[in-house]
Amino acid sequence: MTDANGERRPAGELEASVLAALWAAGAPQTPGQVQLSLGAGLARTTVTTILTRLHDKGVVDRRRQGRGYAYFPVQDAQDAHGLTARRMHSELDRDSDRETVLARFVAQLSPDDERVLRDLLASDGR
């Protein structure tokens, strides 16, 4: 996806923006309502595509409203960090060799990130 300046958006930025708009609304929103709240010059079809992808990932749920849907966030994806964590899980689930995927992920961590991960694991990740 590109922004108003024609530059490519970082991966997940648009999903995070759409999710933030849903949380800010506090009630189920149609793609048109989300589009208006974002005010970023996005086409409604783009917003609908992002909402559908978020639904497929289990990040938002939807209910029938007229001929379309109104979307709302699920409780375990409350913010952009929750969305990133769900994306990481989704990627991990795509590969049958989880041990190798995790080993390669850890091998690529910076020393600071490795320390944070060790601390989280030692404290049961809470």
Backbone as JSON, one array per atom type, in Angstrom:
{
  "sequence": "MTDANGERRPAGELEASVLAALWAAGAPQTPGQVQLSLGAGLARTTVTTILTRLHDKGVVDRRRQGRGYAYFPVQDAQDAHGLTARRMHSELDRDSDRETVLARFVAQLSPDDERVLRDLLASDGR",
  "N": [[0.84, -1.17, 0.0], [0.39, 2.28, -0.61], [1.13, 5.59, 0.58], [-0.3, 8.95, 0.77], [1.69, 10.41, -0.47], [2.68, 8.72, -2.32], [4.53, 6.95, -1.42], [5.67, 3.8, -0.25], [4.03, 2.12, 2.39], [5.21, 1.07, 5.62], [5.28, -2.43, 6.48], [2.35, -3.62, 7.95], [1.59, -1.18, 9.03], [-0.76, 0.09, 8.06], [-2.7, -1.78, 8.82], [-2.42, -1.59, 11.6], [-3.24, 1.07, 11.94], [-5.92, 0.94, 11.13], [-6.91, -0.86, 13.03], [-6.47, 0.66, 15.34], [-8.27, 2.74, 14.86], [-10.69, 1.35, 15.08], [-10.62, 0.62, 17.81], [-10.65, 3.16, 18.96], [-13.16, 4.07, 18.22], [-14.96, 2.57, 19.73], [-17.23, 1.14, 19.21], [-18.84, -1.15, 16.94], [-17.78, -0.74, 13.55], [-18.41, 0.25, 10.19], [-16.76, -0.34, 7.02], [-16.8, 2.13, 5.65], [-17.15, 3.98, 7.73], [-14.77, 3.59, 9.14], [-12.99, 4.39, 7.18], [-13.6, 7.14, 7.0], [-12.84, 7.97, 9.58], [-10.1, 7.56, 9.52], [-9.2, 9.35, 7.62], [-7.19, 9.45, 5.66], [-7.15, 9.58, 2.95], [-7.73, 7.11, 1.83], [-9.09, 4.55, -0.21], [-12.38, 3.18, 0.05], [-12.55, 0.52, -0.62], [-9.96, -0.35, -0.13], [-9.83, -0.1, 2.66], [-11.81, -1.94, 3.31], [-10.58, -4.29, 2.39], [-8.38, -4.44, 4.17], [-9.76, -4.71, 6.61], [-11.01, -7.17, 6.15], [-8.77, -8.84, 5.95], [-7.78, -8.55, 8.57], [-9.89, -9.73, 9.91], [-9.71, -12.35, 8.91], [-7.34, -13.06, 10.14], [-8.12, -13.22, 12.71], [-8.13, -11.02, 14.34], [-10.02, -9.03, 14.34], [-13.58, -9.07, 14.71], [-16.81, -9.5, 13.17], [-20.1, -8.3, 12.39], [-23.23, -8.69, 10.78], [-24.44, -5.92, 9.02], [-26.82, -4.35, 7.47], [-26.23, -4.71, 4.05], [-23.62, -5.29, 4.31], [-20.84, -5.52, 6.55], [-20.17, -4.73, 10.0], [-17.34, -4.02, 11.84], [-15.35, -5.03, 14.66], [-12.81, -4.92, 17.2], [-11.18, -7.83, 18.56], [-10.71, -9.0, 21.93], [-8.04, -9.83, 22.55], [-6.33, -8.47, 20.91], [-5.63, -5.77, 21.4], [-4.09, -3.55, 20.72], [-1.49, -2.04, 18.7], [0.79, -3.48, 19.35], [-0.26, -5.91, 20.17], [-1.31, -6.73, 17.75], [1.04, -7.05, 16.24], [2.24, -9.14, 17.67], [0.36, -11.18, 17.2], [0.71, -11.44, 14.45], [3.31, -12.42, 14.38], [2.95, -14.91, 15.61], [1.26, -16.04, 13.7], [2.96, -16.24, 11.47], [4.83, -18.04, 12.5], [3.22, -20.29, 12.77], [2.9, -21.07, 10.16], [4.98, -22.65, 9.35], [6.19, -25.94, 9.52], [8.41, -26.75, 10.92], [8.96, -25.65, 13.67], [10.95, -25.4, 15.63], [13.34, -24.85, 14.22], [12.63, -22.44, 12.98], [12.21, -20.78, 15.23], [14.8, -20.92, 16.33], [16.34, -19.65, 14.37], [15.16, -17.14, 14.43], [15.83, -16.26, 17.03], [18.6, -16.27, 16.79], [19.01, -14.07, 15.22], [18.46, -11.89, 16.78], [19.19, -8.78, 18.37], [21.74, -8.1, 20.86], [20.52, -6.68, 23.0], [17.76, -7.19, 22.56], [17.8, -9.94, 22.84], [18.45, -10.16, 25.54], [16.15, -9.0, 26.69], [14.24, -10.88, 25.85], [15.2, -13.17, 27.21], [14.8, -12.3, 29.86], [12.01, -12.03, 29.86], [11.21, -14.69, 29.43], [12.25, -15.85, 31.74], [10.63, -14.71, 33.61], [8.24, -15.86, 33.12], [7.06, -14.71, 30.94], [5.31, -12.58, 31.48]],
  "CA": [[0.0, 0.0, 0.0], [1.15, 3.52, -0.65], [0.47, 6.7, 1.26], [-0.7, 10.06, -0.1], [2.87, 10.88, -1.2], [3.1, 7.68, -3.24], [5.57, 6.13, -0.81], [5.19, 2.52, 0.29], [3.88, 2.1, 3.85], [5.85, -0.07, 6.27], [4.39, -3.57, 6.68], [1.53, -3.61, 9.15], [1.21, 0.17, 9.47], [-2.16, 0.34, 7.74], [-3.49, -2.65, 9.7], [-2.38, -1.0, 12.94], [-4.07, 2.28, 11.92], [-7.32, 0.52, 11.06], [-7.23, -1.42, 14.34], [-6.55, 1.78, 16.29], [-9.53, 3.43, 14.59], [-11.77, 0.54, 15.65], [-10.57, 0.75, 19.26], [-11.03, 4.53, 19.32], [-14.6, 4.23, 17.99], [-15.67, 1.99, 20.86], [-18.43, 0.45, 18.74], [-18.6, -1.71, 15.61], [-17.69, 0.26, 12.49], [-18.42, -0.21, 8.81], [-15.57, 0.14, 6.32], [-16.96, 3.55, 5.36], [-16.91, 4.73, 8.96], [-13.33, 3.51, 9.4], [-12.35, 5.24, 6.16], [-13.78, 8.54, 7.41], [-12.07, 8.26, 10.79], [-8.68, 7.58, 9.19], [-8.95, 10.58, 6.9], [-5.89, 9.37, 5.01], [-7.31, 9.48, 1.5], [-7.78, 5.71, 1.43], [-10.33, 4.1, -0.85], [-13.16, 2.3, 0.92], [-12.2, -0.87, -0.95], [-8.71, -0.64, 0.58], [-10.18, -0.29, 4.07], [-12.53, -3.21, 3.37], [-9.58, -5.35, 2.25], [-7.63, -4.52, 5.42], [-10.65, -5.27, 7.62], [-11.19, -8.59, 5.83], [-7.53, -9.51, 6.35], [-7.74, -8.59, 10.03], [-10.88, -10.73, 10.3], [-9.13, -13.67, 8.61], [-6.27, -13.31, 11.13], [-8.72, -13.34, 14.03], [-7.85, -9.81, 15.11], [-11.32, -8.36, 14.47], [-14.76, -9.87, 14.41], [-17.76, -8.68, 12.42], [-21.51, -8.7, 12.42], [-23.98, -8.18, 9.64], [-25.1, -4.62, 9.12], [-27.32, -4.11, 6.12], [-25.67, -5.64, 3.08], [-22.2, -5.5, 4.59], [-20.45, -5.87, 7.92], [-19.56, -3.77, 10.92], [-16.2, -4.71, 12.43], [-14.92, -4.63, 15.99], [-11.6, -5.67, 17.59], [-11.3, -8.86, 19.6], [-10.05, -8.55, 23.16], [-6.61, -10.12, 22.68], [-5.56, -7.67, 19.94], [-6.06, -4.44, 21.82], [-3.25, -2.46, 20.27], [-0.56, -2.39, 17.62], [1.69, -4.51, 19.84], [-1.01, -7.17, 20.1], [-1.39, -7.1, 16.33], [2.36, -7.55, 15.85], [2.42, -10.46, 18.29], [-0.48, -12.14, 16.47], [1.36, -11.66, 13.15], [4.46, -13.29, 14.62], [2.4, -16.26, 15.81], [0.74, -16.51, 12.42], [4.11, -16.64, 10.66], [5.39, -19.24, 13.1], [2.3, -21.39, 12.5], [2.97, -21.44, 8.74], [6.1, -23.56, 9.1], [6.07, -27.15, 10.33], [9.62, -26.9, 11.72], [8.94, -24.51, 14.59], [12.23, -25.29, 16.34], [14.3, -24.16, 13.34], [12.18, -21.06, 12.83], [12.53, -20.07, 16.48], [16.27, -20.83, 16.48], [16.82, -18.62, 13.45], [14.66, -15.87, 14.93], [16.65, -15.89, 18.19], [19.96, -16.02, 16.31], [19.06, -12.76, 14.57], [18.15, -10.84, 17.74], [20.29, -7.97, 18.89], [22.03, -8.48, 22.25], [19.51, -6.1, 23.89], [16.51, -7.94, 22.39], [18.01, -11.27, 23.42], [18.36, -9.99, 26.99], [14.73, -8.8, 27.0], [13.57, -12.17, 25.69], [15.59, -14.03, 28.34], [14.11, -11.8, 31.05], [10.59, -12.39, 29.75], [11.08, -16.14, 29.63], [12.53, -16.14, 33.14], [9.51, -14.23, 34.42], [7.06, -16.54, 32.58], [6.51, -13.91, 29.85], [4.26, -11.65, 31.94]],
  "C": [[0.88, 1.24, 0.0], [0.39, 4.6, 0.08], [0.17, 7.81, 0.27], [0.46, 10.6, -0.93], [3.38, 9.85, -2.19], [4.2, 6.79, -2.7], [4.95, 4.88, -0.19], [5.14, 2.59, 1.81], [4.66, 0.92, 4.42], [4.83, -1.18, 6.51], [3.64, -3.44, 7.99], [1.06, -2.24, 9.59], [-0.27, 0.44, 9.23], [-3.07, -0.52, 8.61], [-3.55, -2.06, 11.1], [-3.25, 0.26, 13.01], [-5.55, 1.94, 11.92], [-7.76, -0.04, 12.42], [-7.36, -0.31, 15.38], [-7.84, 2.56, 16.11], [-10.71, 2.67, 15.18], [-11.79, 0.66, 17.17], [-11.04, 2.13, 19.7], [-12.54, 4.73, 19.19], [-15.41, 3.66, 19.15], [-16.95, 1.26, 20.5], [-18.12, -0.13, 17.36], [-18.69, -0.64, 14.53], [-17.75, -0.4, 11.12], [-17.12, 0.26, 8.15], [-15.64, 1.64, 6.0], [-16.7, 4.42, 6.57], [-15.43, 4.73, 9.32], [-12.59, 4.42, 8.44], [-12.45, 6.71, 6.56], [-12.92, 8.88, 8.63], [-10.57, 8.32, 10.52], [-8.3, 8.86, 8.45], [-7.64, 10.61, 6.13], [-5.99, 9.24, 3.49], [-7.33, 8.05, 0.99], [-9.12, 5.4, 0.77], [-11.06, 3.17, 0.12], [-12.83, 0.83, 0.64], [-10.89, -1.29, -0.26], [-8.99, -0.92, 2.05], [-10.91, -1.63, 4.24], [-11.57, -4.38, 3.27], [-8.8, -5.53, 3.55], [-8.5, -5.13, 6.52], [-10.88, -6.76, 7.4], [-9.95, -9.38, 6.23], [-7.42, -9.62, 7.87], [-8.74, -9.62, 10.56], [-10.33, -12.14, 10.07], [-8.04, -14.05, 9.6], [-6.83, -13.47, 12.54], [-8.52, -12.14, 14.92], [-9.13, -8.99, 15.31], [-12.41, -9.38, 14.2], [-15.73, -8.94, 13.68], [-19.16, -9.21, 12.62], [-22.2, -8.04, 11.24], [-24.59, -6.82, 9.96], [-25.54, -4.24, 7.72], [-26.78, -5.16, 5.17], [-24.2, -5.95, 3.32], [-21.98, -5.9, 6.04], [-20.0, -4.63, 8.68], [-18.52, -4.57, 11.7], [-15.88, -4.16, 13.81], [-13.73, -5.49, 16.42], [-11.92, -6.74, 18.62], [-10.43, -8.45, 20.78], [-8.55, -8.79, 23.2], [-5.74, -9.39, 21.65], [-5.86, -6.21, 20.18], [-5.24, -3.29, 21.25], [-2.32, -2.93, 19.16], [0.41, -3.48, 18.06], [1.02, -5.88, 19.81], [-1.12, -7.66, 18.68], [-0.06, -7.67, 15.85], [2.6, -8.94, 16.41], [1.6, -11.51, 17.57], [0.13, -12.45, 15.1], [2.55, -12.6, 13.3], [4.0, -14.73, 14.83], [1.92, -16.86, 14.5], [1.88, -16.99, 11.52], [4.73, -17.93, 11.2], [4.53, -20.47, 12.78], [2.36, -21.87, 11.05], [4.05, -22.47, 8.44], [6.0, -24.77, 10.03], [7.28, -27.37, 11.24], [9.79, -25.69, 12.65], [10.29, -24.3, 15.28], [13.25, -24.52, 15.5], [13.92, -22.7, 13.16], [12.52, -20.25, 14.06], [14.03, -19.89, 16.66], [16.83, -19.73, 15.58], [16.36, -17.23, 13.89], [15.56, -15.37, 16.07], [18.08, -15.54, 17.76], [20.1, -14.62, 15.7], [18.72, -11.6, 15.52], [19.39, -10.05, 18.1], [20.55, -8.41, 20.32], [20.99, -7.91, 23.23], [18.19, -6.85, 23.79], [16.64, -9.34, 22.98], [17.89, -11.21, 24.94], [16.89, -9.82, 27.42], [13.97, -10.12, 26.9], [13.91, -13.12, 26.83], [14.87, -13.61, 29.62], [12.63, -12.17, 31.02], [10.35, -13.87, 29.99], [11.31, -16.52, 31.08], [11.37, -15.73, 34.04], [8.19, -14.81, 33.93], [6.33, -15.68, 31.55], [5.45, -12.91, 30.25], [4.81, -10.29, 32.23]]
}
